[in-house]
PDB file of C-alpha atoms in Angstrom:
ATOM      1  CA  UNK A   1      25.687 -23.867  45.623  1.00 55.00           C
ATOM      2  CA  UNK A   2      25.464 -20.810  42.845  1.00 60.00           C
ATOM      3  CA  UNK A   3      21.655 -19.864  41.861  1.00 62.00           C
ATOM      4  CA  UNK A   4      21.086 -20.499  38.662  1.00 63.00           C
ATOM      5  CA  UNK A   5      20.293 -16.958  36.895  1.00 63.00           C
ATOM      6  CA  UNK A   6      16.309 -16.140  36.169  1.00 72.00           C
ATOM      7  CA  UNK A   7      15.606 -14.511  32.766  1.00 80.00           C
ATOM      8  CA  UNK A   8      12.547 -12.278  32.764  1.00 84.00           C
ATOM      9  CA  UNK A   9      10.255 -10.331  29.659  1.00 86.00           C
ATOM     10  CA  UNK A  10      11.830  -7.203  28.817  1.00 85.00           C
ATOM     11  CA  UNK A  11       8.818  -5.917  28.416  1.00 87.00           C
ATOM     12  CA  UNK A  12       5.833  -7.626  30.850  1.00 87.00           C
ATOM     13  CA  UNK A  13       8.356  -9.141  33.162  1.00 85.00           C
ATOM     14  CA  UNK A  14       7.178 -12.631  33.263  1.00 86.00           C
ATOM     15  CA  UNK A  15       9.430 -15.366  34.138  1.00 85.00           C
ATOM     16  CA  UNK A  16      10.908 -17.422  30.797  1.00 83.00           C
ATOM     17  CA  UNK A  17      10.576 -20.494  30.145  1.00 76.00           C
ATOM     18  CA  UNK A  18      13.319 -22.862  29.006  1.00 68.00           C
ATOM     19  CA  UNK A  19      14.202 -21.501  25.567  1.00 65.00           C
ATOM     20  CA  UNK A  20      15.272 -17.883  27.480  1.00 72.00           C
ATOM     21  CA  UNK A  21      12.177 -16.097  24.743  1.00 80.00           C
ATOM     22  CA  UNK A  22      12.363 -14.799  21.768  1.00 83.00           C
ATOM     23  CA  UNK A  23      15.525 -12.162  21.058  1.00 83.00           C
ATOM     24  CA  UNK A  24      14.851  -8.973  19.976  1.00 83.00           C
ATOM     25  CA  UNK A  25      14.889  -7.969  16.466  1.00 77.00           C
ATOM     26  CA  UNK A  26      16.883  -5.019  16.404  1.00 78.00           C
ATOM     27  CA  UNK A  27      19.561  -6.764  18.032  1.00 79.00           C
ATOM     28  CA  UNK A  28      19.482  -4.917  21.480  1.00 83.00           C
ATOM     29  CA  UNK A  29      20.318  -7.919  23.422  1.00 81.00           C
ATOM     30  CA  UNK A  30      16.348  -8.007  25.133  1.00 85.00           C
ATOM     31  CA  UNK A  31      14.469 -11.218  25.895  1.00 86.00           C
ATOM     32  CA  UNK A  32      10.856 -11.522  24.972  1.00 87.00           C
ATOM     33  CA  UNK A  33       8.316 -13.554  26.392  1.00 85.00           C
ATOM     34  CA  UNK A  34       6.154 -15.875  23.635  1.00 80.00           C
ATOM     35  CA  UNK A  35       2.933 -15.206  25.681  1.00 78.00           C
ATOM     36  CA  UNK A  36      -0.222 -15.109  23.069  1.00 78.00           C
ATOM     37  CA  UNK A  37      -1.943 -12.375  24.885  1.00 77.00           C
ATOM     38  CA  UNK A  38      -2.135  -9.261  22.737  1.00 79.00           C
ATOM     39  CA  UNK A  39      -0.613  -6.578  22.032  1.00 82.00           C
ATOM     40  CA  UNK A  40       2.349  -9.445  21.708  1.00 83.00           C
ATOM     41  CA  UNK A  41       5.467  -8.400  23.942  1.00 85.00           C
ATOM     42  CA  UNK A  42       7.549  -7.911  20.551  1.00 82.00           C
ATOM     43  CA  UNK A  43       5.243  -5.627  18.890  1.00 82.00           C
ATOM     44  CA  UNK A  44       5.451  -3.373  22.099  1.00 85.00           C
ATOM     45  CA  UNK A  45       9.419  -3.692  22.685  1.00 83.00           C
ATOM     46  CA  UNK A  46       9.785  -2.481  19.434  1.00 80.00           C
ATOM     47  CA  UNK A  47       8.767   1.119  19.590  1.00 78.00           C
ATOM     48  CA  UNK A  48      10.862   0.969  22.817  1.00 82.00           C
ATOM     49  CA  UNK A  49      13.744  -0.631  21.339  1.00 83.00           C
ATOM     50  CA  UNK A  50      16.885   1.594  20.512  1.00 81.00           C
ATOM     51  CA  UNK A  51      17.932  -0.349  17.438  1.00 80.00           C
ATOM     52  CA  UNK A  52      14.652  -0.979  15.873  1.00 73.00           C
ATOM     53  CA  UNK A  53      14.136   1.118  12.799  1.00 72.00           C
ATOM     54  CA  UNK A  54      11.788   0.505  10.677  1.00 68.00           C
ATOM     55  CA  UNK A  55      12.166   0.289   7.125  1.00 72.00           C
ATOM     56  CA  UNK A  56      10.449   3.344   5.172  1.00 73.00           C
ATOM     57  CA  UNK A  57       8.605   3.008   1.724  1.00 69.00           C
ATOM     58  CA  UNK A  58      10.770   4.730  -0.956  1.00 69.00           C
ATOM     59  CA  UNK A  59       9.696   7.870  -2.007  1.00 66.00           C
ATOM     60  CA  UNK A  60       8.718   7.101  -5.985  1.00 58.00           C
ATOM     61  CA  UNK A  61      10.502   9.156  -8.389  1.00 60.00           C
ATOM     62  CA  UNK A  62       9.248  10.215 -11.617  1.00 52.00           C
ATOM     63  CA  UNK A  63      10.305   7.020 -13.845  1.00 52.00           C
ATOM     64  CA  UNK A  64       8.302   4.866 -11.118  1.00 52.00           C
ATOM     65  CA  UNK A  65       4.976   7.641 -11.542  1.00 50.00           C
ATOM     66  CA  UNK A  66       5.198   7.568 -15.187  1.00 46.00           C
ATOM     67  CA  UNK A  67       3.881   3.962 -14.906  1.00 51.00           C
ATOM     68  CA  UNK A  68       1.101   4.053 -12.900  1.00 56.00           C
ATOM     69  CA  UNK A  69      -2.183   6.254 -12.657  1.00 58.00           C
ATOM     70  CA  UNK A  70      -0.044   9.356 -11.186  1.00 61.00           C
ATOM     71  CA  UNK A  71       1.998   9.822 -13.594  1.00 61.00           C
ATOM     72  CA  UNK A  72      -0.973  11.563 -15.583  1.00 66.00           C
ATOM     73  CA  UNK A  73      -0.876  13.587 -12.955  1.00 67.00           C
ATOM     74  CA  UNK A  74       2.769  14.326 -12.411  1.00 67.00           C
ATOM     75  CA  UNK A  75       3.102  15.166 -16.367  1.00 69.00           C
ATOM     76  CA  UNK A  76      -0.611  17.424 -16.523  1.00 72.00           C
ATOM     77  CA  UNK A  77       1.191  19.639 -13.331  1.00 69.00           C
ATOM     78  CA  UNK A  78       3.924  19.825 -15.634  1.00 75.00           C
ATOM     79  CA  UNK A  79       1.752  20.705 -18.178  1.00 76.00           C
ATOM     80  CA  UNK A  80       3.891  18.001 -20.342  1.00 79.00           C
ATOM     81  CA  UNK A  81       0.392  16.885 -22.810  1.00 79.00           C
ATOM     82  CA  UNK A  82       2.459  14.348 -24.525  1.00 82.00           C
ATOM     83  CA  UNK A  83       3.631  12.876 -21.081  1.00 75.00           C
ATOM     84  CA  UNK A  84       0.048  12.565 -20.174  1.00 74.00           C
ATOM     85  CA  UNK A  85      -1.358  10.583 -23.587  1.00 77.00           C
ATOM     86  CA  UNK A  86       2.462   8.336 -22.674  1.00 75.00           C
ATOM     87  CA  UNK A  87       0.801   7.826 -19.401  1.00 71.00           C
ATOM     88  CA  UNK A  88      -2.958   7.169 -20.352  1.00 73.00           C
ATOM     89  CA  UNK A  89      -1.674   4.586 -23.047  1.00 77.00           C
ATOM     90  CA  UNK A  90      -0.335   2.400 -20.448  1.00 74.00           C
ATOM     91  CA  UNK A  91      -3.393   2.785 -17.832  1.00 75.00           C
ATOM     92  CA  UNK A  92      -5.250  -0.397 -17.346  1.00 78.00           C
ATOM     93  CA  UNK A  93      -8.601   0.140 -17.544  1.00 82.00           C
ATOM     94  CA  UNK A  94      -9.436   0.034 -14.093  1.00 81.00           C
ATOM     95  CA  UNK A  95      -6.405   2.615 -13.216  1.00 77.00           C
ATOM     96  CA  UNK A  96      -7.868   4.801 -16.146  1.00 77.00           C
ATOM     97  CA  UNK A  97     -11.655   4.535 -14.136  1.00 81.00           C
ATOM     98  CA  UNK A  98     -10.008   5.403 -11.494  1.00 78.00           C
ATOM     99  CA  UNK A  99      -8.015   8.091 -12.397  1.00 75.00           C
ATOM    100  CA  UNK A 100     -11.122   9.951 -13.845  1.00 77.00           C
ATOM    101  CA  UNK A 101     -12.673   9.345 -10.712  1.00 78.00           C
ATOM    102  CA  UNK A 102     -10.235  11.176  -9.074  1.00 75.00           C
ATOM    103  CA  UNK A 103      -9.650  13.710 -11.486  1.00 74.00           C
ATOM    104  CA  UNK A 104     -13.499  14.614 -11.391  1.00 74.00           C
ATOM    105  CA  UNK A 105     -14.045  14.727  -7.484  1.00 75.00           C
ATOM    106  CA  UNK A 106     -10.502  16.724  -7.167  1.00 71.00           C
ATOM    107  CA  UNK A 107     -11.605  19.103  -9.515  1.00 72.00           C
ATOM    108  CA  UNK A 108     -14.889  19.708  -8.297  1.00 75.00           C
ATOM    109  CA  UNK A 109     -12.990  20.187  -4.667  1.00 75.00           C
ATOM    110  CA  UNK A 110     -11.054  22.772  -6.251  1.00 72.00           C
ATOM    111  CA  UNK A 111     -14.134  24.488  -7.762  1.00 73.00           C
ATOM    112  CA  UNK A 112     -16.124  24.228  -4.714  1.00 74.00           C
ATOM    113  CA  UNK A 113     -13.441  25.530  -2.443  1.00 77.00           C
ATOM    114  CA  UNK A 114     -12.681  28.802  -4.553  1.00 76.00           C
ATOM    115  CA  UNK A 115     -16.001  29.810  -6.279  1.00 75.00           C
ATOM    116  CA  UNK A 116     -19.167  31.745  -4.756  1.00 78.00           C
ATOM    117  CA  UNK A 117     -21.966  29.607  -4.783  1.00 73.00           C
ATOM    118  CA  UNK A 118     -23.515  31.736  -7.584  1.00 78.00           C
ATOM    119  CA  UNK A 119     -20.929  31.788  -9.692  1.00 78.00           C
ATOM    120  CA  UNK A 120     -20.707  28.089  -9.133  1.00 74.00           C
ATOM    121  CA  UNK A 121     -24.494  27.803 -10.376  1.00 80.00           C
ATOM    122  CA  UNK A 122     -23.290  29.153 -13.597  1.00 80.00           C
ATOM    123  CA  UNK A 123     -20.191  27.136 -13.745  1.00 77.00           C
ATOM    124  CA  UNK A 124     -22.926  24.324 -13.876  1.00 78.00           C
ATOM    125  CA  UNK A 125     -24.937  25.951 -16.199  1.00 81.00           C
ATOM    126  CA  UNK A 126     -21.835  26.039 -18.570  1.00 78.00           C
ATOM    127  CA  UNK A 127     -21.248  22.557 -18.467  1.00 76.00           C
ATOM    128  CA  UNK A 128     -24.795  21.606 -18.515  1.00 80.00           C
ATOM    129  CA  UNK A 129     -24.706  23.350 -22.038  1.00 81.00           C
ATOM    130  CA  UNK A 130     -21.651  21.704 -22.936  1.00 76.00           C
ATOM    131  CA  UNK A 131     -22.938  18.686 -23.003  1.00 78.00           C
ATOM    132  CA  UNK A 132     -26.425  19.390 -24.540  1.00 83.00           C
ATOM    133  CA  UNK A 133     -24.453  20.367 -27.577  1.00 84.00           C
ATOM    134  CA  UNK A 134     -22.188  17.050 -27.753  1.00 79.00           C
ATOM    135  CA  UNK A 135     -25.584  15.740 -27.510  1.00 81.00           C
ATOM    136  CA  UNK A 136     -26.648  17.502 -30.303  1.00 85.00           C
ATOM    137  CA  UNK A 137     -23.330  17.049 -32.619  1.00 83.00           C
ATOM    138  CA  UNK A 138     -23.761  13.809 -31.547  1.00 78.00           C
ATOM    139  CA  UNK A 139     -26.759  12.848 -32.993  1.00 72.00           C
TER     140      UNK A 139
END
């Protein structure tokens, strides 16, 4: 009498049930157990498995930038001005809100990070007057 063979987990060793578990993804031949305990036997085999590559996010390239939020940004590095009123014409609102948002805290990083504190006193003194007198034109 032959003994019939006994599939296992590839990865927690546990004995499989009927259906011989779940095969691997990446097509290394390993059987995985369907156990609900976490982290799930597949999730962990795969970081182990020799097949299993991911797929990576493309890397955007300009023609995908110029249609979103950073594609201001791309064409103001650039220094391209009528690249960045392209780009701000096709900003919803809320990636135009956010892009200012950005734009303001990046810049005052920048500021921050290569000014004196004095001198960045009067760099707020500057644009404190700056906008008293857009108050003032504006009334």
């Amino acid at each position: 009498m032959t003994r019939r063979a006994r599939y296992r987990c590839a990865v927690c060793d546990r004995p499989l049930k009927s259906g011989r578990g779940r095969p691997c993804i990446g097509d290394c031949g390993a059987r995985l157990c369907r156990t609900p305990r976490l982290p799930h036997c597949t999730d962990v085999h795969a970081s182990q498995c020799p097949n299993y590559k991911p797929e990576e996010p493309p890397v955007p390239t300009d023609a995908d930038c110029i249609s979103s939020a950073y594609g201001v940004v791309v064409a103001a590095i650039r220094d391209d001005i009528d690249g960045v009123m392209a780009a701000f014409n096709d900003l919803t609102p809320e990636e135009t809100t956010a892009l200012a948002t950005a734009s303001v805290l990046g810049l005052a990083i920048v500021i921050r990070n290569n000014f004196e504190a004095s001198s960045i006193d009067d760099l707020v003194a500057a644009v404190q007057a700056c906008a008293a007198e857009d108050a003032a034109e504006a009334a």
